[in-house]
Amino acid sequence: MAANRRLRDQRWVLESAIAHDGIEFDQPRLGYYLGIVRDDLAMADRAVLARSVRTLGAFVPRVVARARHREDLALQASAAGHDVTAGTHLFAAACLWELAQWPIWETTDELRDIDAHKRSAYEAWAATADHPVLDIDIPLGSASLPATLHLPNSSRLADDRGRPPLVVSVPGMDAGRTISVARVGDPFLERGVAVLAVDGPGQHEAAIRGIHTNPQSWAAAGPAVVDAMRSRTDVDADRMVLTGVSFGSFAASWVAAHCAETFRGVAVAMPCFEPGLHTMWDTAAPTYLARHMWMAGIDDEDEFRSMASGYDLSRVVDRMTLPWFVIGGTADEVSDAAWVPRLAAAAPGPTTVVRVLGARHALTGVDEAVAPAWTSMLAD
C-alpha cells in the first residue's frame, strides 16, 4: 500500500468516523452508487450497508455480500423468465461491485477479481438495457482507456440529423464509469444526448490496466477520445461536450483547456479547482490521499505531491475559450471554493458559476428544500 503518513497516523480517527457515521462518513456514496439503480430494492441495499459497515475492514466484505445477493436474485429472476427484473438486479450488482473497490488502494488479485465481477454483471445488464450500451476501448499510447458508449433511443433524438450529440462523462476519483449513467431516466439520454462514460487515467479499470493519473496523461486523454469518436458513425463528433464531477471536474476542465477548439462546452459539479489539491491531501479524510496515490501509481508521498502540484488549472485557464459551467458549494471541505470564481473570472470564454451557499463538497449540508438538482443542471 502507498506510504500515506496521514492514513497511518490518523487511522483511529478514520475508524471512529466510520463507527459513528457509517459507510457515508465522508460523502453520500450510497446515494450516488445506488440512486441510479432506481428500483424498489435500492433503499434496502442502502439500509443494509448503512447499518452493517461500521469499520473500514467491514467495507469490502459487506458490500461484496450485497452484490452477491443481487446476483442471486438475478439468477432467480432469469430462471423464471423475468429478464428485465434480472437485468435490474445485475445493474445493481455491478454498481455494488464497483463500490466494493473503493478502499482497496493497491492492485491486488482481490481487486482484479472484484472488477471482473463488476464487468460481468454490467455486460449482462447491457444485454437487457432499454437503450444501446456499447463497450469500447480508446487507444492511449501502448494501452487503452476503458469506456462505455450509451446511445439514446431514436425516439429521444432532439432533431432529425440522425446522429446524437455526445457528452464525454468523467467520474470522480472515488467512482468509475459504471455509475456515470442511470439505469433508467438518465438526464442526458432523456434529452437525446449520447454519453461516453470513460474511466480516465488512474480511474478504476484504467488504473488496473496500468494507466495512471497525472497532468500529462489527462492532457493526452482528450485527443485520444476525440479521435476515437470521430471514427464512429453513430454519434456526432462535431457536437461534443464534456462533463465531470469532483476530481472529474478538474480533469474535464483540464481536457477542455487542451482541446478547446474541439468541444462545444464543459459543465462540471463539485469543483476541485484548488491548485495542487492541497486541501484534499492535507485536511480532508486521509482516504483521498491513499486512493489517489494508487491512481497515480506512486508509493512515495513526496513524489506524489510533486506530481500533484501539476494539477493547476491556473496554468491553462487562458485557453478556456469555450463555455464553462460550474456548480459547487461555498463550504467545500475537499477543495478551497475560493478558486472557483477566481478561475472563472480569468477564463476568456463565457462562464456560468452557481455557488450553493453553505453546501459541502457533495452539494450536501443544505436544507433539502433548497438543495440543487445539480445533475439536471449539468444536462440542461
XYZ file of N, CA and C in Angstrom, residues 112-214:
309
model
N -8.703 -7.218 -8.764
C -8.967 -7.698 -10.130
C -10.191 -8.602 -10.166
N -10.347 -9.433 -9.156
C -11.496 -10.340 -9.111
C -12.795 -9.551 -8.964
N -12.803 -8.567 -8.078
C -13.997 -7.740 -7.893
C -14.321 -6.987 -9.174
N -13.291 -6.474 -9.836
C -13.527 -5.740 -11.078
C -14.077 -6.665 -12.162
N -13.612 -7.906 -12.209
C -14.122 -8.859 -13.191
C -15.602 -9.149 -12.944
N -15.983 -9.277 -11.677
C -17.394 -9.465 -11.347
C -18.210 -8.249 -11.789
N -17.671 -7.065 -11.561
C -18.367 -5.842 -11.984
C -18.609 -5.839 -13.480
N -17.559 -6.127 -14.248
C -17.686 -6.116 -15.711
C -18.696 -7.157 -16.183
N -18.656 -8.338 -15.590
C -19.560 -9.410 -15.995
C -21.014 -9.023 -15.738
N -21.280 -8.476 -14.558
C -22.654 -8.083 -14.227
C -23.124 -6.951 -15.126
N -22.249 -5.991 -15.381
C -22.645 -4.837 -16.190
C -22.909 -5.249 -17.639
N -22.062 -6.108 -18.170
C -22.259 -6.568 -19.550
C -23.556 -7.369 -19.679
N -23.877 -8.156 -18.648
C -25.128 -8.917 -18.679
C -26.325 -7.976 -18.612
N -26.228 -6.920 -17.792
C -27.320 -5.932 -17.769
C -27.459 -5.255 -19.120
N -26.339 -4.905 -19.749
C -26.369 -4.164 -21.015
C -27.182 -4.899 -22.074
N -27.181 -6.218 -22.008
C -27.948 -7.001 -22.983
C -29.446 -6.826 -22.796
N -29.858 -6.333 -21.627
C -31.282 -6.146 -21.342
C -31.668 -4.669 -21.271
N -30.702 -3.774 -21.427
C -30.952 -2.340 -21.220
C -31.974 -1.800 -22.209
N -32.621 -0.684 -21.838
C -33.639 -0.095 -22.698
C -33.052 0.871 -23.721
N -31.722 0.906 -23.809
C -31.039 1.725 -24.814
C -29.744 1.004 -25.195
N -29.163 1.299 -26.352
C -27.916 0.640 -26.752
C -26.746 0.989 -25.819
N -26.033 -0.036 -25.371
C -24.878 0.132 -24.487
C -23.711 -0.614 -25.112
N -22.645 0.122 -25.466
C -21.523 -0.451 -26.201
C -20.236 -0.297 -25.404
N -19.532 -1.403 -25.202
C -18.233 -1.374 -24.529
C -17.161 -1.085 -25.571
N -16.333 -0.077 -25.337
C -15.284 0.250 -26.300
C -13.975 0.536 -25.573
N -12.883 0.417 -26.301
C -11.559 0.769 -25.797
C -11.033 1.939 -26.606
N -10.429 2.895 -25.908
C -9.886 4.090 -26.553
C -8.367 4.018 -26.498
N -7.704 3.842 -27.635
C -6.244 3.731 -27.629
C -5.590 4.951 -26.984
N -4.649 4.688 -26.091
C -3.880 5.749 -25.441
C -2.464 5.234 -25.271
N -1.562 5.676 -26.142
C -0.212 5.161 -26.117
C -0.207 3.678 -26.441
N 0.442 2.890 -25.594
C 0.521 1.451 -25.813
C -0.618 0.702 -25.134
N -1.538 1.433 -24.487
C -2.645 0.807 -23.776
C -3.967 1.390 -24.299
N -5.030 1.201 -23.543
C -6.317 1.750 -23.956
C -7.163 2.067 -22.736
N -7.906 3.171 -22.829
C -8.830 3.557 -21.776
C -10.138 2.790 -21.944
N -10.678 2.238 -20.866
C -11.977 1.567 -20.954
C -13.099 2.602 -20.961
N -14.073 2.408 -21.821
C -15.187 3.346 -21.916
C -16.457 2.602 -22.295
N -17.581 3.205 -21.985
C -18.881 2.653 -22.352
C -19.678 3.739 -23.048
N -20.173 3.438 -24.232
C -20.970 4.389 -25.005
C -22.445 4.035 -24.855
N -23.210 4.992 -24.357
C -24.653 4.843 -24.207
C -25.331 5.714 -25.266
N -26.160 5.090 -26.091
C -26.852 5.820 -27.147
C -28.322 5.987 -26.788
N -28.880 7.181 -26.989
C -30.299 7.365 -26.696
C -31.154 6.618 -27.708
N -32.337 6.212 -27.282
C -33.265 5.615 -28.222
C -33.618 6.623 -29.303
N -33.871 6.142 -30.514
C -34.101 7.045 -31.639
C -35.261 8.001 -31.387
N -36.233 7.575 -30.570
C -37.373 8.443 -30.278
C -36.988 9.636 -29.430
N -35.789 9.574 -28.819
C -35.335 10.664 -27.959
C -34.475 11.691 -28.694
N -34.130 11.433 -29.940
C -33.244 12.342 -30.651
C -33.861 13.728 -30.725
N -33.017 14.711 -30.458
C -33.515 16.085 -30.360
C -33.822 16.698 -31.715
N -33.256 16.155 -32.797
C -33.507 16.720 -34.114
C -33.439 15.597 -35.140
N -33.492 15.956 -36.403
C -33.544 14.944 -37.462
C -32.188 14.700 -38.116
N -31.100 15.039 -37.415
C -29.784 14.836 -38.022
C -29.351 13.371 -37.994
N -30.037 12.554 -37.218
C -29.752 11.118 -37.225
C -28.724 10.682 -36.214
N -27.681 11.483 -36.009
C -26.642 11.130 -35.042
C -26.754 12.052 -33.837
N -26.803 11.505 -32.633
C -26.969 12.353 -31.455
C -25.681 13.093 -31.100
N -25.820 14.258 -30.474
C -24.641 14.892 -29.877
C -24.123 14.022 -28.738
N -22.934 14.333 -28.265
C -22.257 13.444 -27.313
C -21.716 14.218 -26.131
N -21.955 13.691 -24.932
C -21.286 14.198 -23.739
C -20.265 13.165 -23.287
N -19.039 13.625 -23.088
C -17.975 12.780 -22.534
C -17.993 12.976 -21.032
N -18.306 11.907 -20.308
C -18.524 11.993 -18.866
C -17.320 11.465 -18.096
N -16.769 12.312 -17.219
C -15.598 11.954 -16.417
C -16.037 11.825 -14.951
N -15.922 10.647 -14.357
C -16.359 10.472 -12.961
C -15.368 11.061 -11.975
N -15.737 11.004 -10.693
C -14.835 11.447 -9.644
C -13.797 10.397 -9.322
N -12.894 10.723 -8.388
C -11.806 9.799 -8.104
C -12.275 8.567 -7.335
N -13.405 8.653 -6.638
C -13.914 7.506 -5.901
C -14.912 6.695 -6.709
N -15.148 7.070 -7.951
C -16.164 6.408 -8.769
C -15.569 6.039 -10.118
N -16.333 5.226 -10.869
C -15.914 4.841 -12.201
C -17.054 4.993 -13.178
N -16.824 4.545 -14.386
C -17.796 4.777 -15.449
C -19.098 4.008 -15.248
N -19.069 2.950 -14.420
C -20.265 2.148 -14.195
C -21.424 2.987 -13.683
N -21.155 3.975 -12.843
C -22.243 4.748 -12.256
C -22.414 6.105 -12.929
N -21.838 6.276 -14.112
C -21.960 7.562 -14.805
C -23.310 7.737 -15.497
N -24.008 6.624 -15.767
C -25.278 6.686 -16.477
C -26.307 5.885 -15.697
N -27.467 6.474 -15.459
C -28.518 5.801 -14.702
C -29.125 4.660 -15.513
N -29.631 3.662 -14.793
C -30.250 2.511 -15.456
C -31.448 2.951 -16.292
N -32.296 3.785 -15.748
C -33.427 4.373 -16.473
C -33.516 5.842 -16.085
N -34.113 6.637 -16.954
C -34.314 8.040 -16.638
C -33.045 8.861 -16.562
N -32.008 8.468 -17.292
C -30.774 9.252 -17.256
C -31.014 10.627 -17.862
N -30.562 11.698 -17.197
C -30.886 13.047 -17.684
C -30.307 13.380 -19.052
N -29.167 12.808 -19.413
C -28.589 13.084 -20.734
C -29.323 12.298 -21.820
N -29.505 11.002 -21.594
C -30.192 10.184 -22.589
C -31.619 10.677 -22.818
N -32.271 11.134 -21.757
C -33.633 11.644 -21.910
C -33.681 12.890 -22.790
N -32.571 13.602 -22.876
C -32.500 14.802 -23.707
C -31.975 14.497 -25.109
N -31.849 13.210 -25.446
C -31.402 12.835 -26.770
C -29.907 12.957 -26.979
N -29.140 12.949 -25.883
C -27.686 13.101 -25.943
C -27.025 11.770 -25.600
N -26.114 11.315 -26.436
C -25.342 10.118 -26.136
C -24.320 10.422 -25.039
N -23.922 9.392 -24.306
C -22.954 9.561 -23.219
C -21.804 8.580 -23.412
N -20.605 9.116 -23.458
C -19.405 8.279 -23.424
C -18.873 8.341 -22.000
N -19.095 7.290 -21.232
C -18.606 7.214 -19.855
C -17.212 6.606 -19.881
N -16.231 7.361 -19.398
C -14.830 6.968 -19.521
C -14.201 6.761 -18.148
N -13.460 5.681 -17.992
C -12.518 5.584 -16.878
C -11.239 6.249 -17.360
N -11.038 7.489 -16.951
C -9.853 8.213 -17.387
C -8.610 7.717 -16.681
N -7.452 8.281 -17.000
C -6.201 7.840 -16.379
C -6.303 7.785 -14.855
N -5.977 6.627 -14.301
C -5.995 6.445 -12.857
C -7.336 6.038 -12.288
N -8.382 6.056 -13.082
C -9.713 5.795 -12.551
C -10.109 4.331 -12.751
N -10.391 3.670 -11.645
C -10.909 2.302 -11.635
C -10.191 1.378 -12.613
N -10.893 0.952 -13.681
C -10.329 -0.066 -14.558
C -9.084 0.423 -15.292
N -9.001 1.731 -15.555
C -7.815 2.268 -16.220
C -6.578 2.056 -15.347
N -6.718 2.315 -14.055
C -5.581 2.114 -13.149
C -5.196 0.648 -13.066
N -6.199 -0.238 -13.073
C -5.906 -1.666 -13.054
C -5.136 -2.061 -14.309
N -5.426 -1.397 -15.419
C -4.699 -1.653 -16.665
C -3.315 -1.020 -16.679
N -2.991 -0.227 -15.659
C -1.678 0.403 -15.594
C -1.621 1.794 -16.184
N -2.779 2.401 -16.473
C -2.812 3.776 -16.976
C -3.056 4.695 -15.787
N -2.060 5.447 -15.390
C -2.115 6.204 -14.154
C -2.409 7.686 -14.393
N -2.890 8.323 -13.338
C -3.242 9.729 -13.429
C -2.027 10.630 -13.235
N -1.958 11.652 -14.032
C -1.042 12.770 -13.887
C -1.484 13.823 -14.901
